[in-house]
Short mmCIF file of C-alpha atoms and ligand atoms in Angstrom, two decimals:
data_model
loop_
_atom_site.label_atom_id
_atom_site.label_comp_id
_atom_site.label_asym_id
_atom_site.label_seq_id
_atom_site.Cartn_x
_atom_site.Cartn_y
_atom_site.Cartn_z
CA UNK A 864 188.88 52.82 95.57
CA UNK A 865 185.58 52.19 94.14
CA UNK A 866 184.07 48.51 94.66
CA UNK A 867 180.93 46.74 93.96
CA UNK A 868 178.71 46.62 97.14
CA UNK A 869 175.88 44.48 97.80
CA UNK A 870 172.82 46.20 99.43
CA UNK A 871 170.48 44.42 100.88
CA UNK A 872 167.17 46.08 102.15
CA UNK A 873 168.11 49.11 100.01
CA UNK A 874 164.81 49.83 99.11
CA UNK A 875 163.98 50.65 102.96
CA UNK A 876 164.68 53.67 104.74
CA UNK A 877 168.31 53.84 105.49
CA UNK A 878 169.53 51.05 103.13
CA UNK A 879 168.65 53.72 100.25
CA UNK A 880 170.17 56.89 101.62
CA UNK A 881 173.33 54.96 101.88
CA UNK A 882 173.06 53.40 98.39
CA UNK A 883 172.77 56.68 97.36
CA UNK A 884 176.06 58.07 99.60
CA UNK A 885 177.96 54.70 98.22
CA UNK A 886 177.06 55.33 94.50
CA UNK A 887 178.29 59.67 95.15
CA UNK A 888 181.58 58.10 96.74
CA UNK A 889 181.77 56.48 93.07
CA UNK A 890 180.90 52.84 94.21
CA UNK A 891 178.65 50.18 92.31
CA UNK A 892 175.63 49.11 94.38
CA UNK A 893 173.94 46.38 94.01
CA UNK A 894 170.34 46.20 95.84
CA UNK A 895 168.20 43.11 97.14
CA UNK A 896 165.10 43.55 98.69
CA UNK A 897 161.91 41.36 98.84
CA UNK A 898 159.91 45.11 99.04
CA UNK A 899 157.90 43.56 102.16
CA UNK A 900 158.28 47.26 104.05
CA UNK A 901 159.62 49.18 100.85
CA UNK A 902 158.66 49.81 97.58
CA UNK A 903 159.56 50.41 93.65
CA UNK A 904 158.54 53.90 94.35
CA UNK A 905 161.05 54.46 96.52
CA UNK A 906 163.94 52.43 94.24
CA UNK A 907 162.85 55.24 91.62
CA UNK A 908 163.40 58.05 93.72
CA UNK A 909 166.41 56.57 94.42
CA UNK A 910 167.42 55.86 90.76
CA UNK A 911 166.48 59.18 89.90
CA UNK A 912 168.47 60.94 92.44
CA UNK A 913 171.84 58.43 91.82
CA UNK A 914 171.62 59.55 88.08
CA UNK A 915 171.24 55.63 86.84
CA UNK A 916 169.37 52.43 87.28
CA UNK A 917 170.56 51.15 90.33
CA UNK A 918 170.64 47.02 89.74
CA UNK A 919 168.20 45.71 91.81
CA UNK A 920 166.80 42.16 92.41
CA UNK A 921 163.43 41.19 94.18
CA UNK A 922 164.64 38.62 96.32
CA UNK A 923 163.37 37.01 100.01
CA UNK A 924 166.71 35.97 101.58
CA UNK A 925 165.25 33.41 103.70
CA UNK A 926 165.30 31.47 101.30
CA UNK A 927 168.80 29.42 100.42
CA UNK A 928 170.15 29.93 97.10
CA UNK A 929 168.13 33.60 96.79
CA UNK A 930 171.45 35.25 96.06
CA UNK A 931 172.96 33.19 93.61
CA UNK A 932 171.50 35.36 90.34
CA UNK A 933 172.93 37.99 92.20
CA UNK A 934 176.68 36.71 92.57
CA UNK A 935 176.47 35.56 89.22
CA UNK A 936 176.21 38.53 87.53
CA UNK A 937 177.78 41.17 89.68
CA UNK A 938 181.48 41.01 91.28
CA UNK A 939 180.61 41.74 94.16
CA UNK A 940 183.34 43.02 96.98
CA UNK A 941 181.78 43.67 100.48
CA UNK A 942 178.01 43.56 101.70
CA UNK A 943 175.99 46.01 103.83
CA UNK A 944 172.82 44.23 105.52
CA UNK A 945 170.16 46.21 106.34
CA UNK A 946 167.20 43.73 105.51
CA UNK A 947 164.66 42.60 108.20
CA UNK A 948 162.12 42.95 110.53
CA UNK A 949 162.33 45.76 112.80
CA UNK A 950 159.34 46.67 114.81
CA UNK A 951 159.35 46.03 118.28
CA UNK A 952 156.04 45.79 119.05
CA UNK A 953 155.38 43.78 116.06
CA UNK A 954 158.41 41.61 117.21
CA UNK A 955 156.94 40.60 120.93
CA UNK A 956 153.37 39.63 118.74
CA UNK A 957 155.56 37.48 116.39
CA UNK A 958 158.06 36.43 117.42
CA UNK A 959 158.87 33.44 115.67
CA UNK A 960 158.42 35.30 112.13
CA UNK A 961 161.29 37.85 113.53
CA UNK A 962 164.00 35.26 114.40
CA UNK A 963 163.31 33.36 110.85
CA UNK A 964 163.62 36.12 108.82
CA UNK A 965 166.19 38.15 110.82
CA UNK A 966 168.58 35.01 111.66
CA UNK A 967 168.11 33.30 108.16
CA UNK A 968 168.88 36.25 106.01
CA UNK A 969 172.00 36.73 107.73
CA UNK A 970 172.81 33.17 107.59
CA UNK A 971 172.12 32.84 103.75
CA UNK A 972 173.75 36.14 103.35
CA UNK A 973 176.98 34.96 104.95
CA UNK A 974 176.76 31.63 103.46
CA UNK A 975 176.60 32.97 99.89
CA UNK A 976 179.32 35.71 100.59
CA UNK A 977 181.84 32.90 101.63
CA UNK A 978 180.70 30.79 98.61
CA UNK A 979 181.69 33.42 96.37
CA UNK A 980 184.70 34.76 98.27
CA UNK A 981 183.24 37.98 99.72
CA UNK A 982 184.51 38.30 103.30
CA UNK A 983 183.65 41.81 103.84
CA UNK A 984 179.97 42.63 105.97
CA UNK A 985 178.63 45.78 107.47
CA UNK A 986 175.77 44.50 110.04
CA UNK A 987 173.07 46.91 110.93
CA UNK A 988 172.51 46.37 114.56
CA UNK A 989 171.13 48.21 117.32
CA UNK A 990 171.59 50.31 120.15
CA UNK A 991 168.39 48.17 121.23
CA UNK A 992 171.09 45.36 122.30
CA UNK A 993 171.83 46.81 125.31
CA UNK A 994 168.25 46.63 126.88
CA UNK A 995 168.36 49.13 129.74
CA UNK A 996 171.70 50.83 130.07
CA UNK A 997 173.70 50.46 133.13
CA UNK A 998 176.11 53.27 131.96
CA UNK A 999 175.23 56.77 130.06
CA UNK A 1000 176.31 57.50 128.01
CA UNK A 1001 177.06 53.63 126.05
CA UNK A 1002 180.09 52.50 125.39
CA UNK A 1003 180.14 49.63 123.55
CA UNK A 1004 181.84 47.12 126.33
CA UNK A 1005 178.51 47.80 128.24
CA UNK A 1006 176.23 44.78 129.67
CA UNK A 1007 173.79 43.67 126.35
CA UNK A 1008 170.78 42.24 127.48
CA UNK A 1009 168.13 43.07 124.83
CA UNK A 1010 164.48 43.14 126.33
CA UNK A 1011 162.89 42.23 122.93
CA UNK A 1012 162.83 39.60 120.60
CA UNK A 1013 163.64 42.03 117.99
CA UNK A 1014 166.61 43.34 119.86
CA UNK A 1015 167.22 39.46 120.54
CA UNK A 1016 167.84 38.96 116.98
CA UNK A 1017 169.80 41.36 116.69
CA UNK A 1018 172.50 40.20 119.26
CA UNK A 1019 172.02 36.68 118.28
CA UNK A 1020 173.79 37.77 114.66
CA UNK A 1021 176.55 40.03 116.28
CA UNK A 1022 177.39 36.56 118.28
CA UNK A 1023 177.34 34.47 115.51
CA UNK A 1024 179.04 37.11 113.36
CA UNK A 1025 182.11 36.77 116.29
CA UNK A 1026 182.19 32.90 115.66
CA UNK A 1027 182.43 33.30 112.05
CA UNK A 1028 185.12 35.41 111.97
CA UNK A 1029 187.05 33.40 114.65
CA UNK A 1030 186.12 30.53 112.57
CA UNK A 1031 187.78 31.95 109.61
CA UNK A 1032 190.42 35.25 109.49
CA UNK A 1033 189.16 36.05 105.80
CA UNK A 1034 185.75 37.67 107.77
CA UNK A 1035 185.44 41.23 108.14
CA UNK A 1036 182.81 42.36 109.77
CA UNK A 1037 181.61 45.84 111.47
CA UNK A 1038 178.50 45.61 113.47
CA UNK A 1039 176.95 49.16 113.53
CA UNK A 1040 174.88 49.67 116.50
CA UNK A 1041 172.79 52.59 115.67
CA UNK A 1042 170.75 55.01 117.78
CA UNK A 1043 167.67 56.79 116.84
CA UNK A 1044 167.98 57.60 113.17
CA UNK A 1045 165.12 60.18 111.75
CA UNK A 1046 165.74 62.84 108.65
CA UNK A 1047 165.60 62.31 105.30
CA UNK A 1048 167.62 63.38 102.37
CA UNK A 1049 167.68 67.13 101.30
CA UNK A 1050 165.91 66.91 98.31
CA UNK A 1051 162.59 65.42 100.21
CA UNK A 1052 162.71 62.39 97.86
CA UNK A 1053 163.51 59.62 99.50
CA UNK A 1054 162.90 59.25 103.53
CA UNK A 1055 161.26 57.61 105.86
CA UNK A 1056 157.93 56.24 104.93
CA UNK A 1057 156.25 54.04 107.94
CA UNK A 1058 153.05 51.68 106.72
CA UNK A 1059 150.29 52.18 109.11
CA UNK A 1060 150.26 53.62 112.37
CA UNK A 1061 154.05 54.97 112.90
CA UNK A 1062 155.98 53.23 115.91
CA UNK A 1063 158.34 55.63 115.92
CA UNK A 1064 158.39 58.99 117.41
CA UNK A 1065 159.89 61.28 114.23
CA UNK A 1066 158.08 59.69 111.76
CA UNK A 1067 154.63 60.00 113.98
CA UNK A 1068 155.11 63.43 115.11
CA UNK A 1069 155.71 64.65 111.18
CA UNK A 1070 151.76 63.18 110.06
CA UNK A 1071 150.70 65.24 113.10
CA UNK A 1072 152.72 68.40 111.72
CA UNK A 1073 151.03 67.02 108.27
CA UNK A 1074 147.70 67.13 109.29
CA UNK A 1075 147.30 63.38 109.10
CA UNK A 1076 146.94 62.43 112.49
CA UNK A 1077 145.57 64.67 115.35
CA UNK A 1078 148.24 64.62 118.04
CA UNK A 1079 150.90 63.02 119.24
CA UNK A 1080 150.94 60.69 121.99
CA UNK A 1081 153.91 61.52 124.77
CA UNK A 1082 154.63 58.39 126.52
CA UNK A 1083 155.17 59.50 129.70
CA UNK A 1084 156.34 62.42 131.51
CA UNK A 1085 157.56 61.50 134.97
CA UNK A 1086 160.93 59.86 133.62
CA UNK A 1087 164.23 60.75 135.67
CA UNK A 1088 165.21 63.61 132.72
CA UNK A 1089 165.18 66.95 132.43
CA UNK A 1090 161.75 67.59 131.26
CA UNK A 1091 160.54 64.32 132.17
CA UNK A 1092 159.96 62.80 128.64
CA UNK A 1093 162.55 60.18 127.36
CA UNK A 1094 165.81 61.48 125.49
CA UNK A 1095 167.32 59.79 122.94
CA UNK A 1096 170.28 60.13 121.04
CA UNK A 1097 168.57 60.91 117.27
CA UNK A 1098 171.18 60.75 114.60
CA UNK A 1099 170.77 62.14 110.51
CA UNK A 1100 170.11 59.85 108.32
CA UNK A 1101 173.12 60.95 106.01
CA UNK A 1102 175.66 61.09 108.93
CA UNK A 1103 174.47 57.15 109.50
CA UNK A 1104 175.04 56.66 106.03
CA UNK A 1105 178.71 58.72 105.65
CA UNK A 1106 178.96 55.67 109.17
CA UNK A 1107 178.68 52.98 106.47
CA UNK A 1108 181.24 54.40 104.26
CA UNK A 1109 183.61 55.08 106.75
CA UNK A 1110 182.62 51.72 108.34
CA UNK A 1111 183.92 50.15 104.40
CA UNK A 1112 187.31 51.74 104.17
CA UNK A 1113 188.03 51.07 108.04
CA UNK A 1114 186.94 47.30 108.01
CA UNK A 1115 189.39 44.89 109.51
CA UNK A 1116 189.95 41.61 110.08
CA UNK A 1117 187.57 39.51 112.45
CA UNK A 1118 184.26 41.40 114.01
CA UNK A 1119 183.92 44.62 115.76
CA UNK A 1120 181.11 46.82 117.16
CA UNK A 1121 180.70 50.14 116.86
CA UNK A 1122 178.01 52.89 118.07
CA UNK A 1123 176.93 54.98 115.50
CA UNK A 1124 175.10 58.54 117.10
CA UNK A 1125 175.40 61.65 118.21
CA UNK A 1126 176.13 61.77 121.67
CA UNK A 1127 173.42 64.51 122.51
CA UNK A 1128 170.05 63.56 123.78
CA UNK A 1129 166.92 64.84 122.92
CA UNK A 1130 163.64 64.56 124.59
CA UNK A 1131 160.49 63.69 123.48
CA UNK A 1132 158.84 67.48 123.92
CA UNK A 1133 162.34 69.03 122.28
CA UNK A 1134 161.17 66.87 119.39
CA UNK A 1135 157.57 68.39 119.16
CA UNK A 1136 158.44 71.84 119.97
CA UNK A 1137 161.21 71.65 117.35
CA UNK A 1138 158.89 70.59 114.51
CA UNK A 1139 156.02 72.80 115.30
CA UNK A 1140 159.07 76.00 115.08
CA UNK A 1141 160.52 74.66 111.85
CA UNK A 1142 157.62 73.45 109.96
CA UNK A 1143 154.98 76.49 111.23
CA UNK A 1144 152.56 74.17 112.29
CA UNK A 1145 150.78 73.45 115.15
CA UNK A 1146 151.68 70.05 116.74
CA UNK A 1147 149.65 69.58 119.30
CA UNK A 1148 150.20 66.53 121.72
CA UNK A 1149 149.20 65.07 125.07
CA UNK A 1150 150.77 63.37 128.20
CA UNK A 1151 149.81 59.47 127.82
CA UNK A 1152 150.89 56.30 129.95
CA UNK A 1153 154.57 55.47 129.79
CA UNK A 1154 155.10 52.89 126.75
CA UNK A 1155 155.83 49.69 128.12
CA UNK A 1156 159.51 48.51 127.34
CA UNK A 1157 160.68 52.46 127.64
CA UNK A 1158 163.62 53.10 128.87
CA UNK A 1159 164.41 56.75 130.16
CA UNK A 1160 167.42 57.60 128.54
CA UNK A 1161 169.46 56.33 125.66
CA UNK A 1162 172.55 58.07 124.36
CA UNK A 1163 175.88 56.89 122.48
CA UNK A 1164 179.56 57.22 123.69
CA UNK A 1165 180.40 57.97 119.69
CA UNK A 1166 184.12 57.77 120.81
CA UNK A 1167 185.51 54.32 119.18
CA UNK A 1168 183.59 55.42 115.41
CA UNK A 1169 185.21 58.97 115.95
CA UNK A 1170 188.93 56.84 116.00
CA UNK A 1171 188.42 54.05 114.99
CA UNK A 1172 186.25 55.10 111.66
CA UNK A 1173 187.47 58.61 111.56
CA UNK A 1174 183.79 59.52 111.77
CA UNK A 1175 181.62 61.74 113.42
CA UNK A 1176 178.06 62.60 113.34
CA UNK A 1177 177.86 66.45 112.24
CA UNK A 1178 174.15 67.34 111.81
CA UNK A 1179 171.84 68.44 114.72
CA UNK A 1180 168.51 68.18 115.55
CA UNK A 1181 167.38 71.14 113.70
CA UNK A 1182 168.94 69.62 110.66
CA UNK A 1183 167.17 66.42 111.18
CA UNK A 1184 163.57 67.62 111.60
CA UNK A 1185 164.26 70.21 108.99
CA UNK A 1186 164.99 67.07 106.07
CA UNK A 1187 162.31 64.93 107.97
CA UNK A 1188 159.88 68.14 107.29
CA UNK A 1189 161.18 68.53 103.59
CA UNK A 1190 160.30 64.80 102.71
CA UNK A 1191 156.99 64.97 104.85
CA UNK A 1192 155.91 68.30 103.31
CA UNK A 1193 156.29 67.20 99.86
CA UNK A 1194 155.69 64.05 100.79
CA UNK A 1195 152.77 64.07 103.11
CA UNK A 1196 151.79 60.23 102.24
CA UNK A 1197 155.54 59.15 101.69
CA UNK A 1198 155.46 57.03 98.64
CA UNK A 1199 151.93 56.17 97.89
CA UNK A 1200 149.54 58.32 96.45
CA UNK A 1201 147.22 60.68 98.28
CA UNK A 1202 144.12 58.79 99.27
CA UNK A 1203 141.00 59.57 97.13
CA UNK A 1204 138.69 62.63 98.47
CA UNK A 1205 135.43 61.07 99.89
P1 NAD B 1666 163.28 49.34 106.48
O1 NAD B 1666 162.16 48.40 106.82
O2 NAD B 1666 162.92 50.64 105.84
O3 NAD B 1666 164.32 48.59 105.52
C1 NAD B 1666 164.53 47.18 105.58
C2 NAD B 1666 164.35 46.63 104.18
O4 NAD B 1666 164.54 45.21 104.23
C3 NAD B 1666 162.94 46.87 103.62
O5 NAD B 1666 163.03 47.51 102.36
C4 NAD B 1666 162.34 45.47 103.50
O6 NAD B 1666 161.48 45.35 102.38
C5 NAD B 1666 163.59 44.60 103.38
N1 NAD B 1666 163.42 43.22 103.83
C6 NAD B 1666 162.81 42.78 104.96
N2 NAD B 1666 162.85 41.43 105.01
C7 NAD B 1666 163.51 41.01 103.89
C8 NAD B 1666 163.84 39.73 103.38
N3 NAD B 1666 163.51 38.60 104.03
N4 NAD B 1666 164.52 39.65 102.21
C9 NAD B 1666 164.85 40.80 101.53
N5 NAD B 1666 164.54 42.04 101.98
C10 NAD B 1666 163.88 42.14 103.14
O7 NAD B 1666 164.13 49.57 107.80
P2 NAD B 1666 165.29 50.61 108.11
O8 NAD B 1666 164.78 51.56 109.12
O9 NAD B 1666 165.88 51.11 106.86
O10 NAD B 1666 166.31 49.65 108.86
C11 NAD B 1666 167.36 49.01 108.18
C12 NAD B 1666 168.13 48.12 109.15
O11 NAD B 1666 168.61 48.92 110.23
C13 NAD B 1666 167.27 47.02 109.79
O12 NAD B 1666 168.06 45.87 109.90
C14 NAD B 1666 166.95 47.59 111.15
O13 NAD B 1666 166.75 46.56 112.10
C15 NAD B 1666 168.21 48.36 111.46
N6 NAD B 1666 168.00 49.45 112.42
C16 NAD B 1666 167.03 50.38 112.17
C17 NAD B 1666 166.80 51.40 113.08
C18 NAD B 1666 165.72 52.41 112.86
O14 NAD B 1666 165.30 53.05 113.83
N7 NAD B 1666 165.23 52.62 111.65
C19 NAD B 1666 167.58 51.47 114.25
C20 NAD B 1666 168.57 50.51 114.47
C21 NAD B 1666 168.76 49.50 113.54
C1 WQD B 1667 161.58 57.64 121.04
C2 WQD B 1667 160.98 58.32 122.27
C3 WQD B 1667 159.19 57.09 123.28
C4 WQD B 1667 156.40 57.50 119.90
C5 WQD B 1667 163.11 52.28 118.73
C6 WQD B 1667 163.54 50.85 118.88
C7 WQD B 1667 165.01 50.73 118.69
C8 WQD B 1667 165.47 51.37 117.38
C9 WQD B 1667 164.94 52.75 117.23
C10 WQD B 1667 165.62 49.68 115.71
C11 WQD B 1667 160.67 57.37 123.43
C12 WQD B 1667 158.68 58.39 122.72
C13 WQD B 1667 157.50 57.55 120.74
C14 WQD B 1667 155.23 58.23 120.25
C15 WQD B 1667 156.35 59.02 122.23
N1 WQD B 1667 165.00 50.66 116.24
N2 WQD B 1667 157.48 58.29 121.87
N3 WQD B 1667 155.26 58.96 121.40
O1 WQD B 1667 161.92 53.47 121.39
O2 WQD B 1667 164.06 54.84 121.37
O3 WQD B 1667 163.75 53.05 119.74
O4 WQD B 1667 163.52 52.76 117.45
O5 WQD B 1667 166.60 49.12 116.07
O6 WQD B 1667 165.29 49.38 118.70
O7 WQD B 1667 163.18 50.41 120.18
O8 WQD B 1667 162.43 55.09 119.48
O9 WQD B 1667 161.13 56.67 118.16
O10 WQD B 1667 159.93 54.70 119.21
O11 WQD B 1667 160.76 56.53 120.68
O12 WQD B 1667 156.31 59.69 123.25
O13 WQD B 1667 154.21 58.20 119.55
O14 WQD B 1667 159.71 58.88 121.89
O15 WQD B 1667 158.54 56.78 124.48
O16 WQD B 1667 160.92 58.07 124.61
P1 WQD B 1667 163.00 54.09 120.63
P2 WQD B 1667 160.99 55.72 119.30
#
């Protein structure tokens, strides 16, 4: 059944490749984004791999009344909200700037969705709501207790998400907690594409393999793992996406979360050693301090998306670096253009 779907943040890094899967499932997409971490360089890689001009509107949805153009001309059915701040680091500096632009979006979002009769939302949330994990791997009944203000926001919607929809049965709502997402699309035109210095170990360790930065940085390697370096549970980009979809035609009444990842951990030095063997390159890296906020180990109990969504996550990590390398080879400064020589 194709539908018109609201996409906000679809100009960012996973709102796009999931435009792009909604639009191949035969969906109309509809994108806002206010382009703060994203760019119209990426929404024409995007509208050149979809085949059409994808509608778009440059809009800042903390402010009231920023969707209203939007509603008005487009029917739309069901929303999928990626937009917002999401660097952690960035989050503990500011935090004040995080919980306004997080917490109002979603709270103009949802206001304008009931005002025009759309009861159906897809919440991006975060594996980072559980804080430290009592149980391995996650099921979603575990404790929360983000340690974060970003991962603070982030449970603050889910709760009042779970009033809403007690408040009124028209709500749908699927909160998708993902894990670690890296890779980009096959093609290498769209993908990940991190201003400044990269927070984020995929996207760092591909400008090493690049030749834009020198090495990489392991933070710490006296963790209670195998090799000593954190594991994670990364997760395709595309699989997330195919999450969304599956997340659409599964939504039900009132508000649910579910984990979207893999289930299989990686560590920090399979990472490097798996992008020096699949681009050729030499990553070099060294052992640094243990990043403060680190947790050792962070994997997914996938088992409530696998029934409840009829979805799992297929690709593996060779897959993932192997995309990630495409984009970043072709790609080496993401969207913008190379620097000038000199
Ligand atoms: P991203 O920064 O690439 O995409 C977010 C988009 O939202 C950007 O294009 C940005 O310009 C836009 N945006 C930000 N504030 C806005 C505002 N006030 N109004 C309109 N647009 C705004 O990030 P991403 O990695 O694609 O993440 C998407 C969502 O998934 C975020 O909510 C993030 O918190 C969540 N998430 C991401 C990860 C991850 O590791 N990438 C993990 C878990 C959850
Ligand atoms: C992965 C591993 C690092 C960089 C973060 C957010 C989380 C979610 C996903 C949004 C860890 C190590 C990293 C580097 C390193 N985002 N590392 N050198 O911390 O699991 O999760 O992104 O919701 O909320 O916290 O991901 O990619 O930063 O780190 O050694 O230069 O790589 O210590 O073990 P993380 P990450």
């Amino acid at each position: 059944m194709s539908r018109t779907i609201l996409v906000t943040g679809g100009a960012g890094y996973i709102g796009s490749h999931t435009a792009l899967a909604l639009i191949e499932r035969g969906h109309d997409v509809v994108i806002v984004d206010d382009l703060s971490n994203s760019s119209t360089a990426a929404l024409e890689a995007l509208n050149a791999l979809a085949g059409r001009a994808i509608p778009f509107f440059e809009a800042d949805l903390t402010e009231p009344g920023a969707l209203d153009p939007v509603f008005a001309e487009h029917p739309i059915e069901a929303a999928i909200h990626f937009a917002g701040l999401k660097a952690v680091g960035e989050s503990v500096e500011q935090p004040l700037r995080y919980y306004r632009t997080n917490l109002l979006s979603t709270l103009n979002l949802m206001d304008s969705m009931a005002a025009h009769d759309c009861w159906d939302l897809v919440f991006s949330s975060s594996a980072t709501v559980y804080g430290d994990p009592e149980v391995l791997p996650i099921p979603e009944d575990a404790a929360t207790g983000p340690t974060n203000p970003y991962g603070q926001t982030k449970l603050m919607i889910e709760e009042f998400c779970r009033d809403a929809a007690v408040s009124d049965p028209r709500w749908r709502i699927t909160l998708l907690r993902y894990f670690n997402p890296v890779g980009a699309h096959p093609s290498g035109e769209i993908g990940e594409d991190p201003t400044g210095h990269p927070n984020n170990l995929v996207p760092f360790v591909m400008q090493v393999a690049v030749g834009r930065r020198e090495k990489v940085s392991v933070f710490g390697d006296d963790y209670d793992t195998p090799d000593g370096t954190g594991v994670r549970d990364y997760i395709h980009v595309l699989d997330l996406a195919a999450g969304h979809l599956a997340a659409l035609d599964h939504i039900e009444q009132g508000c649910d979360a579910i984990n979207l990842g893999t289930g299989s951990g990686a560590s920090v030095l399979d990472v490097v050693e798996t992008t020096a063997r699949i681009s050729g390159q030499p990553v070099p890296y060294e052992i640094a301090p243990r990043r403060a906020g680190d947790i050792a180990t962070s994997l997914a109990d996938p088992r409530k998306a696998n029934e409840k969504l009829d979805w799992r996550a297929d690709r593996n990590l060779d897959a993932m670096i192997t995309d990630a390398w495409n984009w970043q080879s072709k790609h080496p400064y993401g969207f913008a253009e190379a620097p000038a020589e000199g």
